[in-house]
Coordinates of C-alpha atoms and ligand atoms in Angstrom, one line a residue:
X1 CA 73.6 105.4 115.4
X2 CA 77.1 104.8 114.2
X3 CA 79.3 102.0 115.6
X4 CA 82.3 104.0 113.3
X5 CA 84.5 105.7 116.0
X6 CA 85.5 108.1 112.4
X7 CA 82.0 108.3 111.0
X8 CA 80.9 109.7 114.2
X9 CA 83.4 112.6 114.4
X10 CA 82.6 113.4 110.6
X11 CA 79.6 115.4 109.0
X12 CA 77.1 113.1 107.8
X13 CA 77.9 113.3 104.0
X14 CA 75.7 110.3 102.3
X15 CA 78.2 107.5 101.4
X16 CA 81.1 108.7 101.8
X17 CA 84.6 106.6 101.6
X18 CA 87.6 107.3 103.4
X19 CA 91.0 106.2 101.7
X20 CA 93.7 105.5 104.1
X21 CA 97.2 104.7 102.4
X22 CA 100.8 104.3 103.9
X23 CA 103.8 105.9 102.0
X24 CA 106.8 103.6 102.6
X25 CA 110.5 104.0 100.5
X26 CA 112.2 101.3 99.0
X27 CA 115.2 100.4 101.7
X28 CA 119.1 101.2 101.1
X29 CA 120.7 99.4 103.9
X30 CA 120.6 95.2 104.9
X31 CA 119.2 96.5 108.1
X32 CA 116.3 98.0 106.3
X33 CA 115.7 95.3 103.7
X34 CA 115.9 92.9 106.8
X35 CA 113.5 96.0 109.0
X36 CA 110.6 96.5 106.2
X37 CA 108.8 93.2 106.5
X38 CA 108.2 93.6 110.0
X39 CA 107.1 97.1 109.8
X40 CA 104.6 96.3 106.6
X41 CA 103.3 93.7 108.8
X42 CA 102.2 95.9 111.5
X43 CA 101.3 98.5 109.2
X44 CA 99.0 95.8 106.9
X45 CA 97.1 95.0 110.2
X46 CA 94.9 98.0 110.4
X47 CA 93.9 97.6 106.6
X48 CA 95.0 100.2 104.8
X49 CA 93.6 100.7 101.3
X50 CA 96.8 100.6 99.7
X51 CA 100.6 101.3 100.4
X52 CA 102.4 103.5 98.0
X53 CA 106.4 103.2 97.5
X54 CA 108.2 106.2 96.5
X55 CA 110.5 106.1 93.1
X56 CA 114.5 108.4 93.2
X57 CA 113.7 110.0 96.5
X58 CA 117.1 109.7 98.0
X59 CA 118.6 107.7 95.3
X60 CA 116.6 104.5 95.8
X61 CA 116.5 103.4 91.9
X62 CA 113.5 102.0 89.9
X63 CA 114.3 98.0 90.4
X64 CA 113.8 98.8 94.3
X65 CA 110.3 100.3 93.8
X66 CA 109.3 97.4 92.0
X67 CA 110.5 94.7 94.2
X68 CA 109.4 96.3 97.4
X69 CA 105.8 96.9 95.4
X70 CA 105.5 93.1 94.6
X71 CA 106.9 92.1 98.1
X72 CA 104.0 94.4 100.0
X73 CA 101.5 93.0 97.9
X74 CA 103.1 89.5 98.4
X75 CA 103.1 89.9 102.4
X76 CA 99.9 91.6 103.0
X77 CA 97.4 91.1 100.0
X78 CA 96.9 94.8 100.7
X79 CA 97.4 97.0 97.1
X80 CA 100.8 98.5 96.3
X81 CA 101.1 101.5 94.2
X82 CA 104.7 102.7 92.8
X83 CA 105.7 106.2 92.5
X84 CA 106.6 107.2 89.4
X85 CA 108.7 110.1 88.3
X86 CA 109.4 111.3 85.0
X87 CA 111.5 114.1 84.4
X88 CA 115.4 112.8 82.9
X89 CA 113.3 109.7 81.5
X90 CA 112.2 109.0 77.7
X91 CA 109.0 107.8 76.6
X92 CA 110.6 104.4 76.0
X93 CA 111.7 104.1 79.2
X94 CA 108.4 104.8 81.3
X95 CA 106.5 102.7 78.4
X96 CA 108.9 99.8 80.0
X97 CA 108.0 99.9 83.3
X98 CA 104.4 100.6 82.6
X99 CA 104.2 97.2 81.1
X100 CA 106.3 95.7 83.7
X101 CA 103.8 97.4 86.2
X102 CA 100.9 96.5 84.7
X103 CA 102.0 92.7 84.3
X104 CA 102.8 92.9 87.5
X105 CA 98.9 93.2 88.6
X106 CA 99.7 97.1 89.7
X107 CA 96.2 99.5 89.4
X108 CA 97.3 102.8 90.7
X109 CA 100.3 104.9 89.7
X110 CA 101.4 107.8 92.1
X111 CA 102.7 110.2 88.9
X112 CA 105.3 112.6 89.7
X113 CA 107.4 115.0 88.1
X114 CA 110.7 113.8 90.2
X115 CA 113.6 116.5 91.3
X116 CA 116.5 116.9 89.0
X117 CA 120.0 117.1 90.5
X118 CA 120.6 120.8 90.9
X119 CA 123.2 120.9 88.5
X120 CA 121.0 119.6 85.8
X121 CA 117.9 122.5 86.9
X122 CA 117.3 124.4 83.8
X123 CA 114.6 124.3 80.8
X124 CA 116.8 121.8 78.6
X125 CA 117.0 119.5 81.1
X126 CA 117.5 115.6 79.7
X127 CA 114.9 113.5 78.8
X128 CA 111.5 113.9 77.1
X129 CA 108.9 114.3 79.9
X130 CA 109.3 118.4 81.4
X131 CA 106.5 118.0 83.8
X132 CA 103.6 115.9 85.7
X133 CA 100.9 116.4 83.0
X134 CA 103.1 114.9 80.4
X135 CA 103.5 111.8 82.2
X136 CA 99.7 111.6 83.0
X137 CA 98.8 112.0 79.3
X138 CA 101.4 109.2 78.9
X139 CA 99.5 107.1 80.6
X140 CA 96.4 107.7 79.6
X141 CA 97.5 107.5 75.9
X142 CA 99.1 104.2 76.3
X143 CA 97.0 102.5 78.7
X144 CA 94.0 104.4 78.9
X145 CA 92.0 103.6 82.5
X146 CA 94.2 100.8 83.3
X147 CA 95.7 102.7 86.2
X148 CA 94.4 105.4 88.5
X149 CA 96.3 107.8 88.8
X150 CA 97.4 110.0 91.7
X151 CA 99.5 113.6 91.7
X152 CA 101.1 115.7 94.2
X153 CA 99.2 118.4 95.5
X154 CA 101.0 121.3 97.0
X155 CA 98.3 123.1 99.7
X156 CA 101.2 126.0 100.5
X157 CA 102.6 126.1 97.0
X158 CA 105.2 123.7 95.2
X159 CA 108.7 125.5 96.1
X160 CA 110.1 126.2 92.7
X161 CA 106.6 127.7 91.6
X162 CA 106.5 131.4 90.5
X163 CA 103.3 132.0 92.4
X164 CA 100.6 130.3 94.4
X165 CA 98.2 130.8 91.3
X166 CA 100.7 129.4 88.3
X167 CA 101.0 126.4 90.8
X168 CA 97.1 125.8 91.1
X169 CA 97.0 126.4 87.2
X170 CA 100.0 123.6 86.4
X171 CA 98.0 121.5 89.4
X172 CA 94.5 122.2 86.9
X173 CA 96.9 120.7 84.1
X174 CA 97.5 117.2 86.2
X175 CA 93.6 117.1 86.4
X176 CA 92.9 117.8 82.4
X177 CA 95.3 115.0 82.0
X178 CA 93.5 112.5 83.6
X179 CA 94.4 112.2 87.3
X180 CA 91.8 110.7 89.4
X181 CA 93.2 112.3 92.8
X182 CA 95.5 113.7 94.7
X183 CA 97.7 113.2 98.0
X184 CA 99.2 116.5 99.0
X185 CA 103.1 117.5 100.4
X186 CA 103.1 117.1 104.2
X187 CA 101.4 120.4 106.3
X188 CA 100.9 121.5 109.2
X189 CA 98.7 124.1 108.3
X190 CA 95.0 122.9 107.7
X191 CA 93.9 126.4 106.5
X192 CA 96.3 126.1 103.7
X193 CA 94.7 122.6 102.6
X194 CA 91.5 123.8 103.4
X195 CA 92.0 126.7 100.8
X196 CA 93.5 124.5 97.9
X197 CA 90.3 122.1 98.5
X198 CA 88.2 125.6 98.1
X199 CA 90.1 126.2 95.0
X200 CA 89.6 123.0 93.3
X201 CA 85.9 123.2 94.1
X202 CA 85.8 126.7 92.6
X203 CA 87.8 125.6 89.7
X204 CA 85.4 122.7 88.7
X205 CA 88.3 119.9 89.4
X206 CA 86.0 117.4 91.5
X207 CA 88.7 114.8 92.3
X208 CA 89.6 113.7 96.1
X209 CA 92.8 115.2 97.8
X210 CA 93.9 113.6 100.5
X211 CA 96.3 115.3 103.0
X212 CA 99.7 114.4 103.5
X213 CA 100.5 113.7 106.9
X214 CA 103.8 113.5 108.5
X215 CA 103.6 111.6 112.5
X216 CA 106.2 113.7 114.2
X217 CA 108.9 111.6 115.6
X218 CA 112.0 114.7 116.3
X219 CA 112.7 118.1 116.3
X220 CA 115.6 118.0 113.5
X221 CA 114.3 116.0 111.2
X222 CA 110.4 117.8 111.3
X223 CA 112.6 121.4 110.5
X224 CA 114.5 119.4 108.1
X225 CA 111.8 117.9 105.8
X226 CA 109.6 121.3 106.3
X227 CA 112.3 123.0 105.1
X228 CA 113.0 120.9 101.8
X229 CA 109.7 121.0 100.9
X230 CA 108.8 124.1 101.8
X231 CA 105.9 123.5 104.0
X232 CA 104.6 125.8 107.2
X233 CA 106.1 124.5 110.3
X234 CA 103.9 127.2 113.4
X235 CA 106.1 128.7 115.1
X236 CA 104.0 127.8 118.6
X237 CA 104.8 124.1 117.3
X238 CA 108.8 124.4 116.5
X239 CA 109.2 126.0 120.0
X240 CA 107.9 123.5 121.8
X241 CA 109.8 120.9 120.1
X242 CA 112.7 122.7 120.5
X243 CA 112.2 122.9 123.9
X244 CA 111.3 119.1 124.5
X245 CA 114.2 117.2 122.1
X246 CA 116.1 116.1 124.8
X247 CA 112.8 114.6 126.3
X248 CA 111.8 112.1 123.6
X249 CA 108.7 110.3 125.2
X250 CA 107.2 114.2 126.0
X251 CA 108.1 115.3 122.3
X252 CA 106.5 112.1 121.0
X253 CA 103.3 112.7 123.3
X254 CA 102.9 116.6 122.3
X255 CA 103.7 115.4 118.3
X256 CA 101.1 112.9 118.4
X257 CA 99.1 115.6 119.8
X258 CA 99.4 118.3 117.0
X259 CA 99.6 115.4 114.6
X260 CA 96.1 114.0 115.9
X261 CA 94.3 117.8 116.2
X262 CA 95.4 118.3 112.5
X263 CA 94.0 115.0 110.9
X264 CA 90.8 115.4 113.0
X265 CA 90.1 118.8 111.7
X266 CA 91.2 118.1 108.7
X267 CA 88.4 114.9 108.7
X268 CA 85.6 117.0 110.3
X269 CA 86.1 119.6 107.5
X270 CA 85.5 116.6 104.8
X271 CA 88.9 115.4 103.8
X272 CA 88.1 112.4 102.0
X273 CA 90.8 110.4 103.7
X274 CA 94.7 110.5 104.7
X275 CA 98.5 109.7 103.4
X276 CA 100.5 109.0 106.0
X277 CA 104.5 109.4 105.4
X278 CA 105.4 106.7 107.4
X279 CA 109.3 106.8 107.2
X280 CA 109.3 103.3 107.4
X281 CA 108.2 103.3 110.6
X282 CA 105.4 101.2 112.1
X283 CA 104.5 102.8 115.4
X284 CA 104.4 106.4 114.7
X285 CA 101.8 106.0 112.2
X286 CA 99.8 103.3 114.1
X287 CA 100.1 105.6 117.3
X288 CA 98.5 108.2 115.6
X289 CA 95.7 106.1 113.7
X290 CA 94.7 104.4 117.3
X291 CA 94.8 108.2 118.5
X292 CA 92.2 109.0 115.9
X293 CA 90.3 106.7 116.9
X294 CA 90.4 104.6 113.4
X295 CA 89.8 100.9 113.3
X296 CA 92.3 98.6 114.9
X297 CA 91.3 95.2 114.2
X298 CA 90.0 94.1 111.2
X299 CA 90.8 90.6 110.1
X300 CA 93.1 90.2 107.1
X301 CA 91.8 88.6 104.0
X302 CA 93.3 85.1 104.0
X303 CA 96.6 85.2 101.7
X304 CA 97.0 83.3 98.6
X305 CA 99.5 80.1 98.6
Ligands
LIG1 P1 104.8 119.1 88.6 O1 103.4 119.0 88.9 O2 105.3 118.9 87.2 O3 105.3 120.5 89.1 C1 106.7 120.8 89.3 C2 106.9 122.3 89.3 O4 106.8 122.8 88.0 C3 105.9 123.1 90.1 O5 106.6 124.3 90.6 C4 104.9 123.6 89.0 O6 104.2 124.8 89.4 C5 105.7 123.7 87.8 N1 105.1 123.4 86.5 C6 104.3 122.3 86.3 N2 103.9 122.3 85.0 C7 104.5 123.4 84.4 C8 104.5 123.9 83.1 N3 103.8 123.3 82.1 N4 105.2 125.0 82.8 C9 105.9 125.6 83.8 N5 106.0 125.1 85.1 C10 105.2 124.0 85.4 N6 109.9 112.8 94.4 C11 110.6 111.7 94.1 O7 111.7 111.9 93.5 N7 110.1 110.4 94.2 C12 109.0 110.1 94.8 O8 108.6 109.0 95.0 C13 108.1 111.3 95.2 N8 106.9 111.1 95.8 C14 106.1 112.1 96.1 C15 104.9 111.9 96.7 C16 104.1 113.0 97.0 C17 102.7 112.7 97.5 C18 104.5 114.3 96.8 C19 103.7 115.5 97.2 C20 105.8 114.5 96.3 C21 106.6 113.5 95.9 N9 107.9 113.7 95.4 C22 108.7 112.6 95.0 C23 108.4 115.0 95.2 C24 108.2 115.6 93.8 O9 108.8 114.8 92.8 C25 108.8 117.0 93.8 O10 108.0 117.8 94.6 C26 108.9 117.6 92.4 O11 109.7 118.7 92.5 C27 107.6 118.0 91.7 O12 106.9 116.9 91.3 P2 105.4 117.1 90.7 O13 104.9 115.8 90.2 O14 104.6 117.8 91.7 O15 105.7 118.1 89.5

């Protein structure tokens, strides 16, 4: 018998590991610079296995990944992993921050294309990295298995793709290059991650992809970000949160519902963990973690000086 209130909703695969990680962004205001420690705090309690810290999204620049990196590892003693994006860069420039990574005590490198600005969208864009896979072989040439290294995965297809199966094929690229897993774009949709898993397995590209998940916290802002990134949002579940955005504590309870139903099927059907988009947020993502049923209170390793 299992005392694991997870293991017992999950199949009984032999050994299995579940990885648990927290996105968080590096903060653009005082008020969030003066908001993050607080919410890494709560966030460092349940113990995730690492926090990642995204890179350009939003204009946040490459000095505020790094600092917010070595603060969360400060603060917690729970692992830090930096985004990385690529495209507009030169090799010289990612070689830098590679070595200031690595000094650094960084192990894990969340390796991303990156958006251009739309006026700079065409094949001759700046810089000397195009695409994902470059960057991975970057990193593998230069520091061969110092880093893991994660990719995006896109379960209902990257939104400038040609086609669902070009995608998976550029995806299959990632993987030659050396990627050790994956965390996907936000869903809703578990058929559409349960496909891409089928897909990997059929394509002989055994490495873990972990869902994205996305607590929902308001009706604008889920259209918005589903929208951007051009994922599924049912119809069934925009309705209702249509319907309930002036009523904020009954959109948060039905949200934490759809958001709960998704990551326990999605853990049933052998996900081998989950990526939550925090937002910077503590309680939305611990909300739904205590709804799941995932362990609250383990003790924290004693910190260092
Ligand atoms: P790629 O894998 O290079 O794919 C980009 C597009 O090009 C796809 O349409 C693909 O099909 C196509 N493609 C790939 N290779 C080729 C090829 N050889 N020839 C032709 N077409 C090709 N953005 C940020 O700016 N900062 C972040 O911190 C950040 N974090 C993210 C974290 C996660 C988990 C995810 C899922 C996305 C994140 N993004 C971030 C967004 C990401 O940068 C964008 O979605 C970007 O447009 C694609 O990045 P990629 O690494 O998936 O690119």
């Amino acid at each position: 018998m299992t005392t694991d209130p997870v293991a017992s909703r999950l199949p009984p695969p032999a050994s299995r590991l579940l990885t648990f990680s927290f996105e968080l962004f590096p903060p653009r205001t005082p008020e969030g610079v003066a908001k993050l420690p607080l919410v890494v705090g709560q966030l460092a309690e349940v113990r995730p296995d690492y926090f990642s810290v995204t890179y350009g999204a939003g204009g946040s620049n490459q000095d505020g990944t790094y600092e917010t990196v070595v603060r969360v590892v400060e603060q917690t003693g729970v692992e830090a992993a930096p985004h990385l994006t690529c495209v507009g860069s030169t090799r010289a420039s990612i070689a830098a921050l590679l070595e200031r990574y690595r000094e650094a005590g960084v192990r894990r490198i969340v390796a991303l294309r990156g958006d251009l600005p739309a006026t700079a969208m065409s094949a001759s864009a700046p810089g000397e990295f195009h695409y994902a896979n470059e960057l991975v072989s970057f990193i593998r040439e230069t520091h061969g298995d110092a880093f893991e290294i994660e990719v995006a995965a896109y379960p209902e297809m990257h939104p400038q793709a040609s086609g669902p199966e070009q995608d998976f094929e550029h995806f299959r690229r990632k993987v030659e290059a050396g990627a050790d897993g994956a965390l996907t774009q936000l869903f809703y949709n578990a058929d559409a991650y349960l496909d891409f898993v089928d897909r990997c397995g059929r394509a002989g590209l055994d490495i873990p992809v972990v869902p994205g998940i996305m607590p929902i916290t308001g009706y604008q802002n889920i259209v918005r970000f589903c929208s951007s990134c051009g994922a599924d949002l049912p119809r069934w579940v925009r309705l209702r949160l249509e319907e309930l955005q002036d009523n904020k504590p009954a959109l948060l309870d039905f949200g934490l519902d759809v958001a709960t139903r998704l990551c326990e099927r999605l853990l049933q059907a052998g996900a081998p963990g989950l990526h939550f988009y925090t937002i910077n947020q503590a309680e939305p993502t611990l909300r739904l973690w205590r709804n799941l049923g995932l362990p609250v209170t383990v003790p924290a390793p004693a910190m260092a000086g």
